[in-house]
mmCIF file of C-alpha atoms and ligand atoms in Angstrom:
data_model
loop_
_atom_site.group_PDB
_atom_site.id
_atom_site.type_symbol
_atom_site.label_atom_id
_atom_site.label_comp_id
_atom_site.label_asym_id
_atom_site.label_seq_id
_atom_site.Cartn_x
_atom_site.Cartn_y
_atom_site.Cartn_z
ATOM 1 C CA MET U 295 0.000 0.000 0.000
ATOM 2 C CA LEU U 296 2.955 2.233 0.707
ATOM 3 C CA VAL U 297 4.129 2.279 -2.912
ATOM 4 C CA PRO U 298 0.791 3.399 -4.500
ATOM 5 C CA LEU U 299 0.438 6.111 -1.848
ATOM 6 C CA ARG U 300 3.905 7.346 -2.671
ATOM 7 C CA LEU U 301 3.062 7.306 -6.386
ATOM 8 C CA LEU U 302 -0.140 9.240 -5.715
ATOM 9 C CA THR U 303 1.823 11.854 -3.759
ATOM 10 C CA ILE U 304 4.320 12.243 -6.600
ATOM 11 C CA CYS U 305 1.473 12.580 -9.140
ATOM 12 C CA LEU U 306 -0.226 15.261 -7.033
ATOM 13 C CA VAL U 307 3.054 17.175 -6.641
ATOM 14 C CA VAL U 308 3.605 17.045 -10.411
ATOM 15 C CA ILE U 309 0.023 18.190 -11.112
ATOM 16 C CA PHE U 310 0.245 21.090 -8.621
ATOM 17 C CA ALA U 311 3.683 22.080 -9.943
ATOM 18 C CA SER U 312 2.270 22.136 -13.495
ATOM 19 C CA ILE U 313 -0.666 24.292 -12.391
ATOM 20 C CA ALA U 314 1.679 26.668 -10.538
ATOM 21 C CA HIS U 315 3.982 26.843 -13.563
ATOM 22 C CA ALA U 316 1.060 27.528 -15.910
ATOM 23 C CA ALA U 317 -0.171 30.290 -13.595
ATOM 24 C CA SER U 318 3.221 32.000 -13.483
ATOM 25 C CA THR U 319 4.283 31.522 -17.093
ATOM 26 C CA PRO U 320 1.812 32.800 -19.654
ATOM 27 C CA PRO U 321 1.964 31.547 -23.256
ATOM 28 C CA PRO U 322 4.325 33.532 -25.528
ATOM 29 C CA SER U 323 1.507 35.531 -27.139
ATOM 30 C CA THR U 324 0.466 37.055 -23.808
ATOM 31 C CA LYS U 325 3.931 37.797 -22.424
ATOM 32 C CA LEU U 326 4.727 41.418 -21.722
ATOM 33 C CA LYS U 327 6.682 42.705 -24.722
ATOM 34 C CA ILE U 328 9.634 44.729 -23.471
ATOM 35 C CA VAL U 329 12.237 46.561 -25.504
ATOM 36 C CA ALA U 330 15.504 47.288 -23.666
ATOM 37 C CA SER U 331 17.988 49.678 -25.213
ATOM 38 C CA PHE U 332 21.151 47.558 -24.872
ATOM 39 C CA SER U 333 22.187 44.011 -24.051
ATOM 40 C CA ILE U 334 23.343 44.430 -20.433
ATOM 41 C CA LEU U 335 20.027 46.018 -19.483
ATOM 42 C CA GLY U 336 18.159 43.374 -21.507
ATOM 43 C CA ASP U 337 19.735 40.658 -19.350
ATOM 44 C CA MET U 338 18.690 42.396 -16.112
ATOM 45 C CA VAL U 339 15.092 42.681 -17.382
ATOM 46 C CA ARG U 340 15.050 38.967 -18.322
ATOM 47 C CA GLN U 341 16.363 38.027 -14.874
ATOM 48 C CA VAL U 342 13.504 39.897 -13.198
ATOM 49 C CA GLY U 343 10.753 39.107 -15.716
ATOM 50 C CA GLY U 344 11.605 35.432 -16.301
ATOM 51 C CA GLY U 345 8.866 33.618 -18.212
ATOM 52 C CA LEU U 346 6.457 36.550 -17.890
ATOM 53 C CA VAL U 347 8.292 38.734 -20.384
ATOM 54 C CA ASP U 348 9.535 38.699 -23.948
ATOM 55 C CA VAL U 349 12.587 40.976 -24.030
ATOM 56 C CA GLN U 350 14.072 42.369 -27.209
ATOM 57 C CA VAL U 351 17.187 44.507 -27.303
ATOM 58 C CA ILE U 352 17.781 47.424 -29.684
ATOM 59 C CA VAL U 353 21.593 47.559 -29.671
ATOM 60 C CA PRO U 354 22.753 43.953 -30.090
ATOM 61 C CA GLU U 355 25.725 42.393 -28.361
ATOM 62 C CA ASN U 356 28.990 43.565 -29.834
ATOM 63 C CA ALA U 357 27.470 46.800 -31.165
ATOM 64 C CA ASP U 358 28.318 50.148 -29.589
ATOM 65 C CA PRO U 359 25.384 51.934 -27.885
ATOM 66 C CA HIS U 360 27.221 55.311 -27.926
ATOM 67 C CA VAL U 361 27.227 55.527 -31.726
ATOM 68 C CA TYR U 362 24.304 53.257 -32.611
ATOM 69 C CA GLN U 363 22.382 54.009 -35.811
ATOM 70 C CA PRO U 364 18.747 52.870 -35.384
ATOM 71 C CA THR U 365 17.113 50.894 -38.186
ATOM 72 C CA PRO U 366 13.490 50.829 -39.458
ATOM 73 C CA GLN U 367 13.196 47.383 -37.801
ATOM 74 C CA ASP U 368 13.984 49.014 -34.444
ATOM 75 C CA ALA U 369 11.057 51.426 -34.914
ATOM 76 C CA LYS U 370 8.730 48.483 -35.723
ATOM 77 C CA MET U 371 9.959 46.586 -32.656
ATOM 78 C CA ILE U 372 9.266 49.593 -30.401
ATOM 79 C CA ALA U 373 5.832 50.154 -31.980
ATOM 80 C CA ARG U 374 4.817 46.628 -30.859
ATOM 81 C CA ALA U 375 6.252 46.995 -27.317
ATOM 82 C CA ASP U 376 4.281 47.249 -24.069
ATOM 83 C CA LEU U 377 7.232 48.791 -22.231
ATOM 84 C CA VAL U 378 10.524 50.453 -23.214
ATOM 85 C CA ILE U 379 13.438 50.449 -20.754
ATOM 86 C CA ARG U 380 16.628 52.443 -21.178
ATOM 87 C CA ASN U 381 19.715 53.185 -19.077
ATOM 88 C CA GLY U 382 19.292 56.969 -19.136
ATOM 89 C CA LEU U 383 22.009 59.424 -17.969
ATOM 90 C CA GLY U 384 22.376 60.510 -21.608
ATOM 91 C CA PHE U 385 23.599 57.069 -22.724
ATOM 92 C CA GLU U 386 21.102 56.484 -25.548
ATOM 93 C CA GLY U 387 21.149 59.851 -27.323
ATOM 94 C CA TRP U 388 19.437 58.318 -30.369
ATOM 95 C CA LEU U 389 16.458 56.779 -28.524
ATOM 96 C CA ASP U 390 13.976 59.662 -28.119
ATOM 97 C CA ARG U 391 13.840 60.304 -31.838
ATOM 98 C CA LEU U 392 13.500 56.588 -32.524
ATOM 99 C CA ILE U 393 10.552 56.356 -30.105
ATOM 100 C CA ASP U 394 8.911 59.439 -31.682
ATOM 101 C CA ASN U 395 9.295 57.917 -35.143
ATOM 102 C CA SER U 396 7.857 54.580 -33.993
ATOM 103 C CA GLY U 397 4.578 56.062 -32.714
ATOM 104 C CA TYR U 398 5.040 54.224 -29.373
ATOM 105 C CA LYS U 399 3.028 55.883 -26.581
ATOM 106 C CA GLY U 400 3.631 53.424 -23.716
ATOM 107 C CA PRO U 401 5.724 53.804 -20.579
ATOM 108 C CA ASN U 402 9.392 54.805 -20.792
ATOM 109 C CA VAL U 403 11.408 53.490 -17.875
ATOM 110 C CA ILE U 404 14.823 54.902 -16.963
ATOM 111 C CA ALA U 405 16.703 52.105 -15.194
ATOM 112 C CA ALA U 406 19.350 54.440 -13.710
ATOM 113 C CA GLN U 407 16.798 56.827 -12.186
ATOM 114 C CA LYS U 408 17.818 55.991 -8.573
ATOM 115 C CA VAL U 409 21.562 56.152 -9.227
ATOM 116 C CA THR U 410 23.613 59.130 -8.041
ATOM 117 C CA PRO U 411 25.126 60.252 -11.359
ATOM 118 C CA ARG U 412 28.858 60.606 -11.440
ATOM 119 C CA PRO U 413 30.173 63.912 -12.785
ATOM 120 C CA LEU U 414 32.322 63.538 -15.877
ATOM 121 C CA PRO U 415 35.879 62.556 -15.069
ATOM 122 C CA GLN U 416 38.277 65.451 -15.469
ATOM 123 C CA THR U 417 40.836 63.712 -17.654
ATOM 124 C CA GLY U 418 41.341 66.750 -19.854
ATOM 125 C CA HIS U 419 41.815 64.346 -22.734
ATOM 126 C CA THR U 420 38.782 65.215 -24.819
ATOM 127 C CA THR U 421 35.532 67.109 -24.817
ATOM 128 C CA SER U 422 32.259 65.171 -24.892
ATOM 129 C CA LYS U 423 28.596 65.976 -25.447
ATOM 130 C CA THR U 424 27.626 63.728 -22.513
ATOM 131 C CA ILE U 425 26.781 65.632 -19.284
ATOM 132 C CA VAL U 426 27.231 62.870 -16.686
ATOM 133 C CA ASP U 427 28.934 59.491 -16.811
ATOM 134 C CA PRO U 428 26.281 57.017 -18.022
ATOM 135 C CA HIS U 429 28.159 53.745 -17.233
ATOM 136 C CA ALA U 430 26.533 53.306 -13.819
ATOM 137 C CA TRP U 431 25.966 49.533 -14.205
ATOM 138 C CA HIS U 432 29.661 48.814 -13.591
ATOM 139 C CA CYS U 433 29.056 49.305 -9.857
ATOM 140 C CA VAL U 434 27.013 46.338 -8.593
ATOM 141 C CA GLN U 435 25.302 48.482 -5.951
ATOM 142 C CA ASN U 436 23.947 50.571 -8.818
ATOM 143 C CA ALA U 437 22.817 47.421 -10.648
ATOM 144 C CA ILE U 438 20.756 46.584 -7.543
ATOM 145 C CA LEU U 439 19.068 49.995 -7.898
ATOM 146 C CA TYR U 440 18.390 49.199 -11.574
ATOM 147 C CA VAL U 441 16.740 45.911 -10.563
ATOM 148 C CA ASP U 442 14.536 47.752 -8.084
ATOM 149 C CA VAL U 443 13.316 50.135 -10.801
ATOM 150 C CA ILE U 444 12.841 47.329 -13.346
ATOM 151 C CA THR U 445 10.829 45.225 -10.877
ATOM 152 C CA GLN U 446 8.594 48.163 -9.995
ATOM 153 C CA ALA U 447 7.884 48.852 -13.674
ATOM 154 C CA LEU U 448 7.068 45.181 -14.345
ATOM 155 C CA LYS U 449 4.763 45.024 -11.307
ATOM 156 C CA VAL U 450 2.809 48.020 -12.596
ATOM 157 C CA ALA U 451 2.530 46.399 -16.042
ATOM 158 C CA LEU U 452 1.729 42.925 -14.622
ATOM 159 C CA PRO U 453 -0.319 43.556 -11.458
ATOM 160 C CA ASP U 454 -1.501 39.918 -11.306
ATOM 161 C CA HIS U 455 2.095 38.653 -11.026
ATOM 162 C CA GLN U 456 3.507 40.865 -8.286
ATOM 163 C CA LEU U 457 4.424 38.004 -5.946
ATOM 164 C CA ILE U 458 6.427 36.073 -8.525
ATOM 165 C CA LEU U 459 8.168 39.269 -9.675
ATOM 166 C CA ASP U 460 9.144 40.034 -6.075
ATOM 167 C CA GLU U 461 10.479 36.489 -5.783
ATOM 168 C CA HIS U 462 12.584 36.860 -8.966
ATOM 169 C CA LYS U 463 13.875 40.195 -7.679
ATOM 170 C CA ARG U 464 14.826 38.737 -4.306
ATOM 171 C CA LYS U 465 16.790 35.899 -5.908
ATOM 172 C CA TYR U 466 18.535 38.189 -8.386
ATOM 173 C CA ILE U 467 19.465 40.786 -5.763
ATOM 174 C CA ASP U 468 20.884 37.982 -3.580
ATOM 175 C CA GLU U 469 23.040 36.975 -6.560
ATOM 176 C CA LEU U 470 24.145 40.586 -7.091
ATOM 177 C CA LYS U 471 25.011 41.042 -3.414
ATOM 178 C CA ASN U 472 27.122 37.877 -3.559
ATOM 179 C CA LEU U 473 28.817 39.213 -6.691
ATOM 180 C CA ASP U 474 29.591 42.540 -4.989
ATOM 181 C CA SER U 475 31.031 40.745 -1.930
ATOM 182 C CA TRP U 476 33.134 38.486 -4.167
ATOM 183 C CA ILE U 477 34.576 41.471 -6.087
ATOM 184 C CA ARG U 478 35.457 43.251 -2.825
ATOM 185 C CA ALA U 479 37.072 40.086 -1.434
ATOM 186 C CA GLU U 480 39.175 39.678 -4.606
ATOM 187 C CA TYR U 481 40.466 43.262 -4.335
ATOM 188 C CA ARG U 482 41.297 42.816 -0.663
ATOM 189 C CA LYS U 483 43.951 40.328 -1.819
ATOM 190 C CA LEU U 484 45.776 43.142 -3.686
ATOM 191 C CA PRO U 485 47.739 46.104 -2.325
ATOM 192 C CA SER U 486 45.490 49.174 -2.316
ATOM 193 C CA GLU U 487 48.140 51.405 -3.937
ATOM 194 C CA ARG U 488 49.032 51.718 -7.614
ATOM 195 C CA ARG U 489 45.848 50.227 -8.959
ATOM 196 C CA TYR U 490 46.019 51.875 -12.374
ATOM 197 C CA VAL U 491 44.335 50.385 -15.444
ATOM 198 C CA ILE U 492 44.319 51.601 -19.072
ATOM 199 C CA THR U 493 41.186 50.990 -21.168
ATOM 200 C CA THR U 494 39.955 52.351 -24.496
ATOM 201 C CA HIS U 495 37.274 54.718 -23.161
ATOM 202 C CA ASP U 496 36.192 55.954 -19.731
ATOM 203 C CA ALA U 497 33.552 53.300 -19.089
ATOM 204 C CA PHE U 498 34.806 52.058 -15.725
ATOM 205 C CA TRP U 499 34.754 55.046 -13.375
ATOM 206 C CA TYR U 500 31.789 53.794 -11.346
ATOM 207 C CA TYR U 501 33.639 50.482 -11.042
ATOM 208 C CA GLY U 502 36.783 52.371 -10.040
ATOM 209 C CA ASP U 503 34.932 54.342 -7.351
ATOM 210 C CA ALA U 504 33.290 51.206 -5.958
ATOM 211 C CA TYR U 505 36.357 48.964 -5.882
ATOM 212 C CA ASN U 506 39.241 51.440 -5.604
ATOM 213 C CA VAL U 507 40.806 51.174 -9.055
ATOM 214 C CA GLN U 508 41.949 54.137 -11.170
ATOM 215 C CA PHE U 509 41.145 53.942 -14.868
ATOM 216 C CA LEU U 510 42.827 56.002 -17.566
ATOM 217 C CA SER U 511 41.879 56.111 -21.234
ATOM 218 C CA PRO U 512 42.887 57.968 -24.377
ATOM 219 C CA ILE U 513 39.313 58.732 -25.513
ATOM 220 C CA GLY U 514 37.023 59.944 -22.733
ATOM 221 C CA ILE U 515 33.497 59.075 -21.755
ATOM 222 C CA SER U 516 31.997 58.324 -25.164
ATOM 223 C CA THR U 517 33.402 56.310 -28.024
ATOM 224 C CA ASP U 518 32.227 58.978 -30.495
ATOM 225 C CA ALA U 519 35.199 61.139 -29.439
ATOM 226 C CA GLU U 520 38.550 60.989 -31.239
ATOM 227 C CA PRO U 521 41.740 60.839 -29.189
ATOM 228 C CA THR U 522 44.065 63.798 -29.649
ATOM 229 C CA ALA U 523 47.798 63.294 -30.175
ATOM 230 C CA ALA U 524 48.378 65.237 -26.941
ATOM 231 C CA ALA U 525 46.045 62.913 -24.996
ATOM 232 C CA VAL U 526 47.804 59.814 -26.300
ATOM 233 C CA ALA U 527 51.236 61.298 -25.500
ATOM 234 C CA GLN U 528 50.070 62.200 -21.980
ATOM 235 C CA LEU U 529 48.743 58.681 -21.433
ATOM 236 C CA ILE U 530 52.080 57.159 -22.495
ATOM 237 C CA ARG U 531 53.865 59.512 -20.053
ATOM 238 C CA ASP U 532 51.394 58.406 -17.328
ATOM 239 C CA ILE U 533 52.105 54.734 -18.054
ATOM 240 C CA ARG U 534 55.865 55.326 -17.688
ATOM 241 C CA GLU U 535 55.694 57.606 -14.644
ATOM 242 C CA LYS U 536 53.139 55.516 -12.729
ATOM 243 C CA GLN U 537 54.680 52.236 -13.975
ATOM 244 C CA ILE U 538 51.278 51.037 -15.181
ATOM 245 C CA ARG U 539 51.196 47.430 -16.373
ATOM 246 C CA ALA U 540 47.452 46.747 -16.761
ATOM 247 C CA ILE U 541 46.180 47.670 -20.228
ATOM 248 C CA PHE U 542 43.056 46.302 -21.918
ATOM 249 C CA ILE U 543 41.229 46.301 -25.211
ATOM 250 C CA GLU U 544 37.423 46.649 -25.009
ATOM 251 C CA ASN U 545 35.133 44.271 -26.841
ATOM 252 C CA LEU U 546 33.451 47.048 -28.864
ATOM 253 C CA SER U 547 36.428 49.245 -29.671
ATOM 254 C CA SER U 548 39.154 49.061 -32.269
ATOM 255 C CA ARG U 549 42.260 47.271 -31.007
ATOM 256 C CA LYS U 550 44.565 49.539 -32.980
ATOM 257 C CA LEU U 551 44.754 52.521 -30.632
ATOM 258 C CA ILE U 552 45.444 50.451 -27.510
ATOM 259 C CA GLU U 553 47.939 48.287 -29.426
ATOM 260 C CA GLU U 554 49.848 51.393 -30.513
ATOM 261 C CA ILE U 555 49.858 52.807 -26.965
ATOM 262 C CA ALA U 556 51.014 49.469 -25.493
ATOM 263 C CA LYS U 557 53.787 49.197 -28.097
ATOM 264 C CA GLU U 558 54.969 52.758 -27.501
ATOM 265 C CA ALA U 559 54.931 52.278 -23.710
ATOM 266 C CA LYS U 560 56.574 48.833 -24.059
ATOM 267 C CA ILE U 561 53.893 46.939 -22.125
ATOM 268 C CA SER U 562 51.776 43.998 -23.259
ATOM 269 C CA ILE U 563 47.981 43.896 -23.523
ATOM 270 C CA ASP U 564 46.302 41.885 -20.785
ATOM 271 C CA GLY U 565 43.059 40.945 -22.526
ATOM 272 C CA ILE U 566 39.549 42.146 -23.280
ATOM 273 C CA LEU U 567 37.128 43.956 -20.974
ATOM 274 C CA TYR U 568 33.385 44.156 -21.640
ATOM 275 C CA ALA U 569 32.252 47.731 -21.136
ATOM 276 C CA ASP U 570 28.976 48.538 -22.886
ATOM 277 C CA SER U 571 27.644 45.194 -24.111
ATOM 278 C CA LEU U 572 27.514 41.505 -23.288
ATOM 279 C CA SER U 573 29.524 39.067 -25.373
ATOM 280 C CA ASP U 574 27.967 37.576 -28.498
ATOM 281 C CA SER U 575 25.254 35.144 -27.350
ATOM 282 C CA GLN U 576 25.780 33.037 -30.499
ATOM 283 C CA ALA U 577 29.295 32.222 -29.277
ATOM 284 C CA SER U 578 28.630 30.366 -26.027
ATOM 285 C CA ASN U 579 32.355 30.120 -25.225
ATOM 286 C CA LEU U 580 32.596 33.904 -24.736
ATOM 287 C CA PRO U 581 32.734 35.002 -21.109
ATOM 288 C CA ALA U 582 30.121 37.763 -20.687
ATOM 289 C CA GLN U 583 26.759 36.163 -21.531
ATOM 290 C CA THR U 584 25.047 37.833 -18.564
ATOM 291 C CA TYR U 585 25.663 40.948 -16.454
ATOM 292 C CA VAL U 586 26.955 38.788 -13.574
ATOM 293 C CA ASP U 587 29.342 36.925 -15.906
ATOM 294 C CA LEU U 588 30.514 40.247 -17.370
ATOM 295 C CA MET U 589 31.380 41.632 -13.940
ATOM 296 C CA ARG U 590 33.170 38.431 -12.935
ATOM 297 C CA HIS U 591 35.161 38.331 -16.173
ATOM 298 C CA ASN U 592 36.171 42.000 -15.978
ATOM 299 C CA THR U 593 37.192 41.677 -12.331
ATOM 300 C CA LEU U 594 39.332 38.570 -12.932
ATOM 301 C CA GLN U 595 40.982 40.247 -15.934
ATOM 302 C CA ILE U 596 41.674 43.534 -14.139
ATOM 303 C CA ILE U 597 43.114 41.763 -11.093
ATOM 304 C CA LYS U 598 45.316 39.614 -13.330
ATOM 305 C CA GLY U 599 46.550 42.800 -15.046
ATOM 306 C CA LEU U 600 47.227 44.539 -11.722
ATOM 307 C CA ARG U 601 49.310 41.573 -10.533
ATOM 308 C CA ASN U 602 51.766 42.014 -13.448
HETATM 309 ZN ZN1 ZN N 232 30.764 53.537 -22.985
#
């Protein structure tokens, strides 16, 4: 008698689990259609929305959000959306016009709305049209604020699914807190002085503030700026004077400039950092398929470079 009872229990568990799953995961046609401006944000929205949302991203992986040229397909995608989510802080300068052209009248959510914006770094290297530093996601504490805003927006759009959204948020924020603790623990293993890192553009200043690393670049805050000869010469002097050994290419930027600087300063390139996009999702061997993976990869790379 014991065996049939056990079987019955298993059957009931399976039936209830199926009902619960069906209640929390609507069929594809009824999922909330969300357009996120770039891939890192798209991942955060998927983590919170799970099976309740269908997330499309305007700027694909391995394309540069600073200089993105929208397509007619982007306008069609936005026209069909229930919700549009962007970073804000002047990051997506092309988005307002794209939304106007699409005819979309739904909610516009700014993920970075709770972040304290960082004033532009005073590198003196270039001028930029950007007013504040938009790369706030590189500090995990800021990413937690993004998740808060994203969850709130999804709960307003999906009022019948508030409990499951809160559950997704709780799990994801736990993961982000663990990530933040891990990054801090990794840096505690290094001396706190002389943590200088060269990258292509100034994408990592929020990261630098959070984890005590100083980033220098030849370009400035946006990749649409051109480096001046004086800026490059100054950077090479900085590398020599500060004895900087950590220098990185970024996944979206041309290798040439950093290769020339490394050659001139007689140091070798340490690897690739992911600044403004995830790695190509078609290539599963690449290391930044999610925001959490991106932060882990960048941290391991930077620490390896600083140990040189
Ligand atoms: Zn950038």
